[in-house]
PDB file of C-alpha atoms in Angstrom:
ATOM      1  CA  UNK E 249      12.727  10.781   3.811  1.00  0.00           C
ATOM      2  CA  UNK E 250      15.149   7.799   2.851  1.00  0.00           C
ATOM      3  CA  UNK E 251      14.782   6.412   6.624  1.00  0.00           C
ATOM      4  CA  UNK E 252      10.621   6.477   6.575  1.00  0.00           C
ATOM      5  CA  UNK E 253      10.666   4.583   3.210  1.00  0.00           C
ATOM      6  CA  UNK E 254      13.129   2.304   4.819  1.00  0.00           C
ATOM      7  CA  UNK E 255      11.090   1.988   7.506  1.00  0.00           C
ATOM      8  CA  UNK E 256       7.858   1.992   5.478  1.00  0.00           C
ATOM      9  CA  UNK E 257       9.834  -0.906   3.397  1.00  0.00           C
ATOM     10  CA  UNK E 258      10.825  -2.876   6.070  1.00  0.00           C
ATOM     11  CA  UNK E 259       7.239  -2.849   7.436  1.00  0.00           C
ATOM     12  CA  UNK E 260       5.886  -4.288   4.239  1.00  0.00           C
ATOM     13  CA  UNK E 261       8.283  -7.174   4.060  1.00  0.00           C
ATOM     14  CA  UNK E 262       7.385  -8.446   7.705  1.00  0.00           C
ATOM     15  CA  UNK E 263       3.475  -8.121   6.589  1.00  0.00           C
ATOM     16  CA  UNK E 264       4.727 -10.007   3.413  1.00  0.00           C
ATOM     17  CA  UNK E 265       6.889 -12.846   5.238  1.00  0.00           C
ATOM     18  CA  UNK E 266       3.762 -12.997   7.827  1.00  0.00           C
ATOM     19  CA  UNK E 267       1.003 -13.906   4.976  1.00  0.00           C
ATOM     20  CA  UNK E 268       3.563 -16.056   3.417  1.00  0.00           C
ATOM     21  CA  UNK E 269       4.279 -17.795   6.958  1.00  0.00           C
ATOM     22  CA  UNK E 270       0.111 -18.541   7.069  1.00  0.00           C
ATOM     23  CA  UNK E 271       0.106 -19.602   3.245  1.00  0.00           C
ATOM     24  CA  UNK E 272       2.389 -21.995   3.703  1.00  0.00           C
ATOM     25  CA  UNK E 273       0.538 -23.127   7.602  1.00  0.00           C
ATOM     26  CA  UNK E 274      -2.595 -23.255   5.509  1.00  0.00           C
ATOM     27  CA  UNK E 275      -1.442 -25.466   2.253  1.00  0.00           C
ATOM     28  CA  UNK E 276       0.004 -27.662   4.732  1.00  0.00           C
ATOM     29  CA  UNK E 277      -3.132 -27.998   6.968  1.00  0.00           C
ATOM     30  CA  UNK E 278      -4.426 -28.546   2.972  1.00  0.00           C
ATOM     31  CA  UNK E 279      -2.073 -31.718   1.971  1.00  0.00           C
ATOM     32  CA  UNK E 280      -2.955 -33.194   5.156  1.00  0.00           C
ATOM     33  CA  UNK E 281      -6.421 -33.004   5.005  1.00  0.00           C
ATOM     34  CA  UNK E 282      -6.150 -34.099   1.629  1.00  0.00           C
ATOM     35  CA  UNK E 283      -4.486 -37.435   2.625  1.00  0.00           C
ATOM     36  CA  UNK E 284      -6.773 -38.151   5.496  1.00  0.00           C
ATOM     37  CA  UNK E 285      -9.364 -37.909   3.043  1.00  0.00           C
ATOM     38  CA  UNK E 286      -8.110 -40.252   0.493  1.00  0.00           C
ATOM     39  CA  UNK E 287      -7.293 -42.587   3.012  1.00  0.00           C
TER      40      UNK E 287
END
C-alpha cells in the first residue's frame, strides 16, 4: 500500500514538473512575441 501511493505520488509530480516545464516554454514563447510585437 505505502509503495503504490509512493509510486502513485511520484507519478503525479513528474506530470506536475512536465505541465510546469510547458508553462514556463509557453510564457516564454509569450514575452517574446510580446516584444516582437511592440517593436
Amino acid at each position: 500500500m505505502n509503495l503504490m501511493n509512493m509510486g502513485i505520488r511520484g507519478m503525479n509530480e513528474k506530470a506536475a514538473d512536465s505541465i510546469q516545464a510547458k508553462w514556463k516554454v509557453n510564457n516564454i514563447e509569450n514575452k517574446r512575441a510580446r516584444n516582437t510585437v511592440a517593436v
